[in-house]
Amino acid sequence: MSKAPEYRGRFAPSPTGPLHLGSLVAAVASYLDARHHGGRWLVRIEDLDPPREVAGASDGILESLRAHGLHWDEEVSYQSQRSDAYDAALAQLDRSGLLFDCVCTRATLGPGGSCGQRCHPEPGAAVARRIALTGDDHFIDLLPGEHAPEDLPDDVVLRRKDNLYAYALAVVVDDGLQGITHVIRGADLRGQTPLQISLHRCLGNPPPAFGHVPVLTNAEGQKLSKQTGAQALDNACAVDNLVRVLRMLGQTLPTVTDNAQALLEAATPLWDRRRIPQTLFDPVSS
Ligand SMILES: [Zn+2]
Protein backbone atom coordinates (compact mmCIF):
# COMPACT_ATOMS: atom_id res chain seq x y z
CA MET A 1 0.00 0.00 0.00
CA SER A 2 1.46 3.35 -0.95
CA LYS A 3 1.93 5.95 1.74
CA ALA A 4 -0.44 8.95 1.61
CA PRO A 5 1.39 12.12 0.49
CA GLU A 6 2.39 14.48 3.25
CA TYR A 7 0.10 17.42 3.88
CA ARG A 8 1.11 20.45 1.81
CA GLY A 9 -1.01 23.56 2.19
CA ARG A 10 -0.66 27.07 0.85
CA PHE A 11 -1.79 30.67 1.08
CA ALA A 12 -1.99 32.46 -2.26
CA PRO A 13 -2.76 36.18 -2.04
CA SER A 14 -3.05 38.56 -5.00
CA PRO A 15 -0.92 41.69 -4.62
CA THR A 16 -3.83 44.08 -5.17
CA GLY A 17 -3.49 45.71 -1.76
CA PRO A 18 -2.28 45.14 1.78
CA LEU A 19 -3.31 42.19 3.92
CA HIS A 20 -6.53 42.99 5.81
CA LEU A 21 -8.49 41.18 8.48
CA GLY A 22 -10.48 39.10 5.96
CA SER A 23 -7.34 37.83 4.25
CA LEU A 24 -5.73 37.17 7.65
CA VAL A 25 -8.66 34.83 8.45
CA ALA A 26 -7.89 32.75 5.35
CA ALA A 27 -4.14 32.81 6.04
CA VAL A 28 -4.52 31.71 9.68
CA ALA A 29 -7.02 28.96 8.81
CA SER A 30 -4.79 27.47 6.12
CA TYR A 31 -1.67 27.85 8.29
CA LEU A 32 -3.15 26.23 11.41
CA ASP A 33 -4.81 23.45 9.43
CA ALA A 34 -1.45 22.61 7.83
CA ARG A 35 0.55 22.80 11.04
CA HIS A 36 -2.06 20.90 13.05
CA HIS A 37 -1.74 18.06 10.54
CA GLY A 38 2.06 18.14 10.63
CA GLY A 39 2.13 19.64 7.16
CA ARG A 40 4.12 22.20 5.25
CA TRP A 41 2.72 25.63 4.42
CA LEU A 42 3.71 27.53 1.29
CA VAL A 43 3.09 31.08 0.14
CA ARG A 44 2.43 31.94 -3.48
CA ILE A 45 1.92 35.46 -4.82
CA GLU A 46 -0.77 35.41 -7.50
CA ASP A 47 0.51 38.33 -9.58
CA LEU A 48 -0.99 37.26 -12.89
CA ASP A 49 -2.75 40.48 -13.76
CA PRO A 50 -0.23 43.36 -13.79
CA PRO A 51 -2.81 46.15 -14.33
CA ARG A 52 -4.56 45.22 -11.07
CA GLU A 53 -1.37 45.13 -9.03
CA VAL A 54 -0.42 47.73 -6.49
CA ALA A 55 3.28 48.57 -6.31
CA GLY A 56 4.88 47.20 -3.16
CA ALA A 57 1.83 45.11 -2.21
CA SER A 58 3.66 41.76 -2.46
CA ASP A 59 6.39 42.85 -0.07
CA GLY A 60 3.82 44.39 2.26
CA ILE A 61 1.81 41.15 2.37
CA LEU A 62 4.92 39.08 3.13
CA GLU A 63 5.96 41.56 5.83
CA SER A 64 2.50 41.29 7.43
CA LEU A 65 2.61 37.49 7.37
CA ARG A 66 6.00 37.53 9.08
CA ALA A 67 4.84 40.04 11.68
CA HIS A 68 1.88 37.76 12.45
CA GLY A 69 4.15 34.75 12.99
CA LEU A 70 2.93 33.10 9.78
CA HIS A 71 6.27 31.70 8.66
CA TRP A 72 6.22 29.74 5.44
CA ASP A 73 8.28 26.79 4.21
CA GLU A 74 10.22 26.82 0.94
CA GLU A 75 10.65 29.80 -1.36
CA VAL A 76 7.77 32.15 -2.09
CA SER A 77 6.63 31.55 -5.66
CA TYR A 78 5.39 34.24 -8.03
CA GLN A 79 2.92 33.43 -10.79
CA SER A 80 4.36 36.20 -12.97
CA GLN A 81 7.53 34.09 -13.33
CA ARG A 82 5.82 30.89 -14.34
CA SER A 83 4.57 31.50 -17.90
CA ASP A 84 6.58 28.52 -19.16
CA ALA A 85 4.69 26.18 -16.85
CA TYR A 86 1.32 27.62 -17.92
CA ASP A 87 2.27 27.36 -21.61
CA ALA A 88 3.33 23.75 -21.10
CA ALA A 89 -0.01 22.97 -19.44
CA LEU A 90 -1.92 24.66 -22.28
CA ALA A 91 0.09 22.65 -24.81
CA GLN A 92 -0.69 19.44 -22.92
CA LEU A 93 -4.42 20.26 -22.87
CA ASP A 94 -4.25 21.16 -26.57
CA ARG A 95 -2.68 17.80 -27.43
CA SER A 96 -5.56 16.15 -25.58
CA GLY A 97 -7.95 17.98 -27.93
CA LEU A 98 -9.63 19.86 -25.10
CA LEU A 99 -8.94 23.45 -26.18
CA PHE A 100 -10.66 25.61 -28.76
CA ASP A 101 -10.25 29.17 -30.00
CA CYS A 102 -12.89 31.76 -29.22
CA VAL A 103 -13.43 35.34 -30.37
CA CYS A 104 -16.59 35.96 -28.36
CA THR A 105 -16.91 39.21 -26.47
CA ARG A 106 -18.84 39.79 -23.29
CA ALA A 107 -21.64 41.22 -25.45
CA THR A 108 -21.95 38.14 -27.72
CA LEU A 109 -21.76 35.52 -24.96
CA GLY A 110 -24.80 34.02 -23.29
CA PRO A 111 -25.66 34.72 -19.66
CA GLY A 112 -23.41 31.91 -18.37
CA GLY A 113 -20.39 33.26 -20.26
CA SER A 114 -20.17 30.04 -22.25
CA CYS A 115 -19.18 30.06 -25.94
CA GLY A 116 -20.08 26.46 -26.77
CA GLN A 117 -17.76 26.58 -29.82
CA ARG A 118 -20.39 28.56 -31.71
CA CYS A 119 -18.07 31.33 -32.86
CA HIS A 120 -15.78 30.96 -35.85
CA PRO A 121 -12.49 32.87 -35.58
CA GLU A 122 -11.03 34.34 -38.79
CA PRO A 123 -7.44 33.22 -39.45
CA GLY A 124 -5.00 35.46 -37.60
CA ALA A 125 -7.64 36.88 -35.25
CA ALA A 126 -6.73 37.44 -31.60
CA VAL A 127 -8.37 34.50 -29.85
CA ALA A 128 -8.99 33.39 -26.32
CA ARG A 129 -8.24 29.73 -25.60
CA ARG A 130 -11.10 27.93 -23.94
CA ILE A 131 -11.43 24.42 -22.60
CA ALA A 132 -14.49 22.27 -23.23
CA LEU A 133 -15.35 20.49 -20.00
CA THR A 134 -17.66 17.60 -19.35
CA GLY A 135 -18.57 15.62 -16.29
CA ASP A 136 -19.53 16.29 -12.79
CA ASP A 137 -16.93 17.26 -10.26
CA HIS A 138 -18.84 17.64 -7.03
CA PHE A 139 -16.69 17.55 -3.95
CA ILE A 140 -16.97 17.22 -0.19
CA ASP A 141 -15.84 20.36 1.61
CA LEU A 142 -13.30 19.74 4.37
CA LEU A 143 -14.93 22.42 6.50
CA PRO A 144 -18.36 22.22 8.10
CA GLY A 145 -21.45 23.98 6.85
CA GLU A 146 -24.29 23.55 4.44
CA HIS A 147 -22.88 24.16 1.02
CA ALA A 148 -24.91 24.48 -2.14
CA PRO A 149 -23.54 22.19 -4.85
CA GLU A 150 -21.37 24.07 -7.31
CA ASP A 151 -21.69 23.26 -10.99
CA LEU A 152 -18.96 22.78 -13.51
CA PRO A 153 -19.10 25.41 -16.30
CA ASP A 154 -19.34 24.14 -19.90
CA ASP A 155 -16.26 25.98 -21.07
CA VAL A 156 -13.97 28.59 -19.62
CA VAL A 157 -11.18 30.82 -20.86
CA LEU A 158 -7.72 29.60 -19.89
CA ARG A 159 -5.78 32.20 -21.84
CA ARG A 160 -7.34 35.52 -22.69
CA LYS A 161 -7.17 37.37 -26.01
CA ASP A 162 -4.56 39.68 -24.48
CA ASN A 163 -2.50 36.55 -23.66
CA LEU A 164 -2.98 36.83 -19.90
CA TYR A 165 -3.47 33.42 -18.30
CA ALA A 166 -6.69 32.78 -16.46
CA TYR A 167 -6.53 32.45 -12.71
CA ALA A 168 -8.00 28.92 -12.87
CA LEU A 169 -5.22 27.65 -15.13
CA ALA A 170 -2.40 29.20 -13.13
CA VAL A 171 -3.71 28.09 -9.77
CA VAL A 172 -4.21 24.49 -10.91
CA VAL A 173 -0.78 24.30 -12.57
CA ASP A 174 0.90 25.72 -9.46
CA ASP A 175 -1.03 23.57 -6.99
CA GLY A 176 -0.11 20.55 -9.10
CA LEU A 177 3.58 21.36 -9.51
CA GLN A 178 3.94 22.31 -5.83
CA GLY A 179 2.26 19.08 -4.75
CA ILE A 180 -0.44 20.89 -2.77
CA THR A 181 -2.68 18.34 -1.05
CA HIS A 182 -5.00 20.65 0.91
CA VAL A 183 -6.42 24.03 -0.06
CA ILE A 184 -8.05 25.96 2.78
CA ARG A 185 -9.30 29.30 1.43
CA GLY A 186 -12.14 31.80 1.45
CA ALA A 187 -15.62 30.69 0.42
CA ASP A 188 -15.65 33.39 -2.27
CA LEU A 189 -13.53 30.96 -4.34
CA ARG A 190 -15.85 28.00 -3.76
CA GLY A 191 -17.58 28.41 -7.13
CA GLN A 192 -14.18 27.83 -8.81
CA THR A 193 -13.57 24.51 -7.11
CA PRO A 194 -15.33 22.07 -9.51
CA LEU A 195 -13.53 23.74 -12.42
CA GLN A 196 -10.17 23.45 -10.66
CA ILE A 197 -10.77 19.79 -9.78
CA SER A 198 -11.70 19.12 -13.40
CA LEU A 199 -8.56 20.88 -14.68
CA HIS A 200 -6.38 18.86 -12.30
CA ARG A 201 -7.90 15.68 -13.75
CA CYS A 202 -7.41 16.91 -17.36
CA LEU A 203 -3.73 17.53 -16.54
CA GLY A 204 -3.39 14.12 -14.90
CA ASN A 205 -2.79 15.39 -11.35
CA PRO A 206 -4.62 14.18 -8.27
CA PRO A 207 -6.73 17.18 -7.16
CA PRO A 208 -6.12 18.52 -3.65
CA ALA A 209 -8.83 18.40 -0.99
CA PHE A 210 -10.63 21.73 -0.57
CA GLY A 211 -12.01 23.50 2.47
CA HIS A 212 -13.73 26.88 2.35
CA VAL A 213 -13.78 29.31 5.26
CA PRO A 214 -16.78 31.67 5.39
CA VAL A 215 -15.83 35.14 4.20
CA LEU A 216 -15.73 37.99 6.67
CA THR A 217 -18.31 40.59 5.75
CA ASN A 218 -18.83 44.17 6.83
CA ALA A 219 -21.99 45.49 8.50
CA GLU A 220 -23.68 45.75 5.06
CA GLY A 221 -22.98 42.06 4.35
CA GLN A 222 -20.33 42.81 1.72
CA LYS A 223 -17.13 40.78 1.59
CA LEU A 224 -14.39 42.60 3.43
CA SER A 225 -11.97 43.71 0.73
CA LYS A 226 -10.05 46.71 -0.40
CA GLN A 227 -13.04 47.69 -2.56
CA THR A 228 -15.35 47.70 0.47
CA GLY A 229 -12.98 49.75 2.58
CA ALA A 230 -11.10 47.06 4.53
CA GLN A 231 -8.27 48.58 6.54
CA ALA A 232 -4.69 47.34 6.18
CA LEU A 233 -3.63 45.25 9.16
CA ASP A 234 -1.58 47.04 11.79
CA ASN A 235 1.45 44.79 12.18
CA ALA A 236 2.17 46.37 15.57
CA CYS A 237 -1.07 44.77 16.86
CA ALA A 238 -0.32 41.29 15.50
CA VAL A 239 -1.24 39.40 18.68
CA ASP A 240 -4.56 41.27 19.02
CA ASN A 241 -5.31 40.63 15.34
CA LEU A 242 -4.61 36.91 15.76
CA VAL A 243 -6.79 36.65 18.87
CA ARG A 244 -9.63 38.34 16.97
CA VAL A 245 -9.24 35.87 14.10
CA LEU A 246 -9.08 32.81 16.39
CA ARG A 247 -12.25 33.99 18.16
CA MET A 248 -14.04 34.49 14.84
CA LEU A 249 -12.98 31.02 13.72
CA GLY A 250 -14.57 29.59 16.88
CA GLN A 251 -11.28 28.18 18.14
CA THR A 252 -10.26 27.50 21.72
CA LEU A 253 -7.93 30.34 22.70
CA PRO A 254 -4.56 29.32 24.08
CA THR A 255 -2.97 31.24 26.92
CA VAL A 256 -2.27 34.55 25.26
CA THR A 257 1.32 35.63 25.01
CA ASP A 258 2.72 38.86 23.61
CA ASN A 259 4.44 36.97 20.81
CA ALA A 260 2.57 36.20 17.60
CA GLN A 261 4.60 33.12 16.69
CA ALA A 262 4.25 31.65 20.19
CA LEU A 263 0.50 32.30 20.07
CA LEU A 264 0.17 30.38 16.79
CA GLU A 265 2.31 27.54 18.11
CA ALA A 266 0.04 27.27 21.14
CA ALA A 267 -3.06 27.45 18.92
CA THR A 268 -1.84 24.66 16.60
CA PRO A 269 -2.72 21.61 18.77
CA LEU A 270 -6.07 23.22 19.67
CA TRP A 271 -7.09 23.78 16.02
CA ASP A 272 -10.40 22.11 15.26
CA ARG A 273 -12.02 22.45 11.80
CA ARG A 274 -15.39 21.45 13.26
CA ARG A 275 -15.52 24.61 15.38
CA ILE A 276 -15.45 26.99 12.41
CA PRO A 277 -18.86 28.71 12.32
CA GLN A 278 -21.04 29.02 9.22
CA THR A 279 -20.78 32.81 9.23
CA LEU A 280 -17.95 34.93 10.52
CA PHE A 281 -18.68 37.74 12.88
CA ASP A 282 -16.13 40.21 14.18
CA PRO A 283 -17.35 41.64 17.48
CA VAL A 284 -14.68 44.35 17.37
CA SER A 285 -15.61 45.97 14.06
CA SER A 286 -19.37 45.34 14.24
ZN1 LIG B 1 -16.60 31.97 -28.77
CSV table of N, CA, C and O in Angstrom, one decimal, residues 115-173:
chain,number,residue,atom,x,y,z
A,115,CYS,N,-19.2,29.9,-24.5
A,115,CYS,CA,-19.2,30.1,-25.9
A,115,CYS,C,-19.8,28.9,-26.6
A,115,CYS,O,-20.6,29.0,-27.6
A,116,GLY,N,-19.5,27.7,-26.2
A,116,GLY,CA,-20.1,26.5,-26.8
A,116,GLY,C,-19.6,26.2,-28.2
A,116,GLY,O,-20.2,25.5,-29.0
A,117,GLN,N,-18.4,26.8,-28.5
A,117,GLN,CA,-17.8,26.6,-29.8
A,117,GLN,C,-18.7,27.0,-31.0
A,117,GLN,O,-18.6,26.5,-32.1
A,118,ARG,N,-19.5,28.1,-30.7
A,118,ARG,CA,-20.4,28.6,-31.7
A,118,ARG,C,-19.8,29.7,-32.6
A,118,ARG,O,-20.3,30.0,-33.6
A,119,CYS,N,-18.7,30.2,-32.1
A,119,CYS,CA,-18.1,31.3,-32.9
A,119,CYS,C,-17.0,30.7,-33.8
A,119,CYS,O,-16.5,29.6,-33.6
A,120,HIS,N,-16.7,31.5,-34.8
A,120,HIS,CA,-15.8,31.0,-35.9
A,120,HIS,C,-14.7,32.0,-36.1
A,120,HIS,O,-14.9,32.9,-36.9
A,121,PRO,N,-13.6,31.9,-35.4
A,121,PRO,CA,-12.5,32.9,-35.6
A,121,PRO,C,-11.9,32.9,-37.0
A,121,PRO,O,-11.8,31.9,-37.6
A,122,GLU,N,-11.7,34.2,-37.5
A,122,GLU,CA,-11.0,34.3,-38.8
A,122,GLU,C,-9.6,34.0,-38.6
A,122,GLU,O,-9.0,34.2,-37.5
A,123,PRO,N,-8.9,33.5,-39.6
A,123,PRO,CA,-7.4,33.2,-39.5
A,123,PRO,C,-6.7,34.5,-39.0
A,123,PRO,O,-7.0,35.6,-39.5
A,124,GLY,N,-5.8,34.3,-38.1
A,124,GLY,CA,-5.0,35.5,-37.6
A,124,GLY,C,-5.7,36.3,-36.6
A,124,GLY,O,-5.1,37.3,-36.1
A,125,ALA,N,-6.9,36.1,-36.3
A,125,ALA,CA,-7.6,36.9,-35.3
A,125,ALA,C,-7.1,36.6,-33.9
A,125,ALA,O,-6.6,35.5,-33.6
A,126,ALA,N,-7.1,37.6,-33.0
A,126,ALA,CA,-6.7,37.4,-31.6
A,126,ALA,C,-7.8,36.6,-31.0
A,126,ALA,O,-9.0,36.9,-31.0
A,127,VAL,N,-7.4,35.4,-30.4
A,127,VAL,CA,-8.4,34.5,-29.8
A,127,VAL,C,-8.1,34.2,-28.4
A,127,VAL,O,-6.9,34.3,-27.9
A,128,ALA,N,-9.1,34.0,-27.7
A,128,ALA,CA,-9.0,33.4,-26.3
A,128,ALA,C,-9.0,31.9,-26.5
A,128,ALA,O,-9.5,31.3,-27.4
A,129,ARG,N,-8.3,31.2,-25.6
A,129,ARG,CA,-8.2,29.7,-25.6
A,129,ARG,C,-9.2,29.2,-24.5
A,129,ARG,O,-9.0,29.6,-23.3
A,130,ARG,N,-10.1,28.5,-24.9
A,130,ARG,CA,-11.1,27.9,-23.9
A,130,ARG,C,-11.0,26.4,-23.8
A,130,ARG,O,-10.5,25.8,-24.8
A,131,ILE,N,-11.4,25.9,-22.8
A,131,ILE,CA,-11.4,24.4,-22.6
A,131,ILE,C,-12.9,24.0,-22.6
A,131,ILE,O,-13.7,24.6,-21.9
A,132,ALA,N,-13.2,22.9,-23.3
A,132,ALA,CA,-14.5,22.3,-23.2
A,132,ALA,C,-14.5,21.2,-22.1
A,132,ALA,O,-13.6,20.3,-22.1
A,133,LEU,N,-15.3,21.4,-21.2
A,133,LEU,CA,-15.3,20.5,-20.0
A,133,LEU,C,-16.6,19.7,-20.0
A,133,LEU,O,-17.7,20.1,-20.4
A,134,THR,N,-16.5,18.4,-19.5
A,134,THR,CA,-17.7,17.6,-19.4
A,134,THR,C,-17.6,17.0,-18.0
A,134,THR,O,-16.5,17.0,-17.4
A,135,GLY,N,-18.6,16.4,-17.5
A,135,GLY,CA,-18.6,15.6,-16.3
A,135,GLY,C,-19.1,16.4,-15.1
A,135,GLY,O,-19.7,17.4,-15.3
A,136,ASP,N,-18.8,15.9,-14.0
A,136,ASP,CA,-19.5,16.3,-12.8
A,136,ASP,C,-18.5,16.2,-11.7
A,136,ASP,O,-18.2,15.1,-11.2
A,137,ASP,N,-18.0,17.3,-11.3
A,137,ASP,CA,-16.9,17.3,-10.3
A,137,ASP,C,-17.4,17.8,-8.9
A,137,ASP,O,-16.8,18.8,-8.4
A,138,HIS,N,-18.4,17.2,-8.4
A,138,HIS,CA,-18.8,17.6,-7.0
A,138,HIS,C,-17.8,17.2,-6.0
A,138,HIS,O,-17.1,16.2,-6.3
A,139,PHE,N,-17.7,17.9,-4.9
A,139,PHE,CA,-16.7,17.5,-4.0
A,139,PHE,C,-17.3,17.7,-2.5
A,139,PHE,O,-18.3,18.4,-2.4
A,140,ILE,N,-16.6,17.1,-1.6
A,140,ILE,CA,-17.0,17.2,-0.2
A,140,ILE,C,-16.1,18.3,0.4
A,140,ILE,O,-14.8,18.2,0.4
A,141,ASP,N,-16.6,19.3,1.0
A,141,ASP,CA,-15.8,20.4,1.6
A,141,ASP,C,-15.2,19.8,2.9
A,141,ASP,O,-15.9,19.2,3.7
A,142,LEU,N,-14.0,20.2,3.1
A,142,LEU,CA,-13.3,19.7,4.4
A,142,LEU,C,-13.9,20.5,5.6
A,142,LEU,O,-13.7,20.0,6.7
A,143,LEU,N,-14.5,21.6,5.4
A,143,LEU,CA,-14.9,22.4,6.5
A,143,LEU,C,-16.4,22.3,6.6
A,143,LEU,O,-17.1,22.0,5.7
A,144,PRO,N,-16.9,22.5,7.9
A,144,PRO,CA,-18.4,22.2,8.1
A,144,PRO,C,-19.2,23.3,7.4
A,144,PRO,O,-18.7,24.3,7.0
A,145,GLY,N,-20.5,23.0,7.4
A,145,GLY,CA,-21.5,24.0,6.8
A,145,GLY,C,-22.3,23.4,5.8
A,145,GLY,O,-22.0,22.3,5.2
A,146,GLU,N,-23.4,24.0,5.5
A,146,GLU,CA,-24.3,23.5,4.4
A,146,GLU,C,-23.9,24.3,3.2
A,146,GLU,O,-24.0,25.5,3.1
A,147,HIS,N,-23.4,23.5,2.2
A,147,HIS,CA,-22.9,24.2,1.0
A,147,HIS,C,-23.8,23.8,-0.1
A,147,HIS,O,-24.1,22.6,-0.3
A,148,ALA,N,-24.2,24.8,-0.9
A,148,ALA,CA,-24.9,24.5,-2.1
A,148,ALA,C,-24.0,23.8,-3.1
A,148,ALA,O,-22.8,24.1,-3.2
A,149,PRO,N,-24.4,22.8,-3.9
A,149,PRO,CA,-23.5,22.2,-4.9
A,149,PRO,C,-23.1,23.2,-5.9
A,149,PRO,O,-23.9,24.1,-6.3
A,150,GLU,N,-21.9,23.2,-6.3
A,150,GLU,CA,-21.4,24.1,-7.3
A,150,GLU,C,-21.3,23.3,-8.6
A,150,GLU,O,-20.8,22.2,-8.6
A,151,ASP,N,-21.7,24.0,-9.7
A,151,ASP,CA,-21.7,23.3,-11.0
A,151,ASP,C,-20.4,23.6,-11.8
A,151,ASP,O,-19.9,24.6,-11.7
A,152,LEU,N,-20.1,22.6,-12.6
A,152,LEU,CA,-19.0,22.8,-13.5
A,152,LEU,C,-19.4,23.6,-14.7
A,152,LEU,O,-20.5,23.3,-15.3
A,153,PRO,N,-18.7,24.7,-15.1
A,153,PRO,CA,-19.1,25.4,-16.3
A,153,PRO,C,-18.8,24.6,-17.6
A,153,PRO,O,-18.0,23.7,-17.5
A,154,ASP,N,-19.5,24.9,-18.7
A,154,ASP,CA,-19.3,24.1,-19.9
A,154,ASP,C,-18.0,24.4,-20.5
A,154,ASP,O,-17.3,23.5,-21.0
A,155,ASP,N,-17.6,25.7,-20.5
A,155,ASP,CA,-16.3,26.0,-21.1
A,155,ASP,C,-15.8,27.3,-20.4
A,155,ASP,O,-16.6,28.1,-20.0
A,156,VAL,N,-14.5,27.4,-20.2
A,156,VAL,CA,-14.0,28.6,-19.6
A,156,VAL,C,-12.7,29.0,-20.4
A,156,VAL,O,-12.0,28.2,-21.0
A,157,VAL,N,-12.4,30.3,-20.2
A,157,VAL,CA,-11.2,30.8,-20.9
A,157,VAL,C,-10.0,30.4,-20.0
A,157,VAL,O,-10.0,30.7,-18.8
A,158,LEU,N,-9.0,29.9,-20.6
A,158,LEU,CA,-7.7,29.6,-19.9
A,158,LEU,C,-6.6,30.6,-20.2
A,158,LEU,O,-5.7,30.8,-19.5
A,159,ARG,N,-6.7,31.1,-21.5
A,159,ARG,CA,-5.8,32.2,-21.8
A,159,ARG,C,-6.6,33.2,-22.6
A,159,ARG,O,-7.3,32.9,-23.6
A,160,ARG,N,-6.5,34.5,-22.1
A,160,ARG,CA,-7.3,35.5,-22.7
A,160,ARG,C,-6.8,36.0,-24.0
A,160,ARG,O,-5.6,35.7,-24.4
A,161,LYS,N,-7.6,36.8,-24.7
A,161,LYS,CA,-7.2,37.4,-26.0
A,161,LYS,C,-5.9,38.2,-25.9
A,161,LYS,O,-5.1,38.3,-26.8
A,162,ASP,N,-5.8,38.9,-24.7
A,162,ASP,CA,-4.6,39.7,-24.5
A,162,ASP,C,-3.4,38.8,-23.9
A,162,ASP,O,-2.4,39.4,-23.5
A,163,ASN,N,-3.5,37.5,-24.0
A,163,ASN,CA,-2.5,36.5,-23.7
A,163,ASN,C,-2.3,36.4,-22.2
A,163,ASN,O,-1.3,35.7,-21.7
A,164,LEU,N,-3.1,37.1,-21.3
A,164,LEU,CA,-3.0,36.8,-19.9
A,164,LEU,C,-3.6,35.5,-19.6
A,164,LEU,O,-4.6,35.1,-20.1
A,165,TYR,N,-3.0,34.7,-18.7
A,165,TYR,CA,-3.5,33.4,-18.3
A,165,TYR,C,-4.6,33.6,-17.3
A,165,TYR,O,-4.6,34.5,-16.5
A,166,ALA,N,-5.6,32.7,-17.4
A,166,ALA,CA,-6.7,32.8,-16.5
A,166,ALA,C,-6.2,32.3,-15.1
A,166,ALA,O,-5.4,31.4,-15.0
A,167,TYR,N,-6.8,32.8,-14.1
A,167,TYR,CA,-6.5,32.4,-12.7
A,167,TYR,C,-6.7,30.9,-12.5
A,167,TYR,O,-5.8,30.3,-11.9
A,168,ALA,N,-7.7,30.4,-13.1
A,168,ALA,CA,-8.0,28.9,-12.9
A,168,ALA,C,-6.9,28.1,-13.4
A,168,ALA,O,-6.5,27.1,-12.8
A,169,LEU,N,-6.3,28.4,-14.6
A,169,LEU,CA,-5.2,27.6,-15.1
A,169,LEU,C,-4.0,27.8,-14.2
A,169,LEU,O,-3.4,26.8,-13.9
A,170,ALA,N,-3.6,29.0,-13.9
A,170,ALA,CA,-2.4,29.2,-13.1
A,170,ALA,C,-2.5,28.5,-11.8
A,170,ALA,O,-1.5,27.9,-11.3
A,171,VAL,N,-3.6,28.6,-11.1
A,171,VAL,CA,-3.7,28.1,-9.8
A,171,VAL,C,-3.6,26.6,-9.8
A,171,VAL,O,-3.0,25.9,-8.9
A,172,VAL,N,-4.2,26.0,-10.8
A,172,VAL,CA,-4.2,24.5,-10.9
A,172,VAL,C,-2.8,24.0,-11.3
A,172,VAL,O,-2.3,23.0,-10.7
A,173,VAL,N,-2.2,24.7,-12.2
A,173,VAL,CA,-0.8,24.3,-12.6
A,173,VAL,C,0.1,24.4,-11.3
A,173,VAL,O,0.9,23.5,-11.0
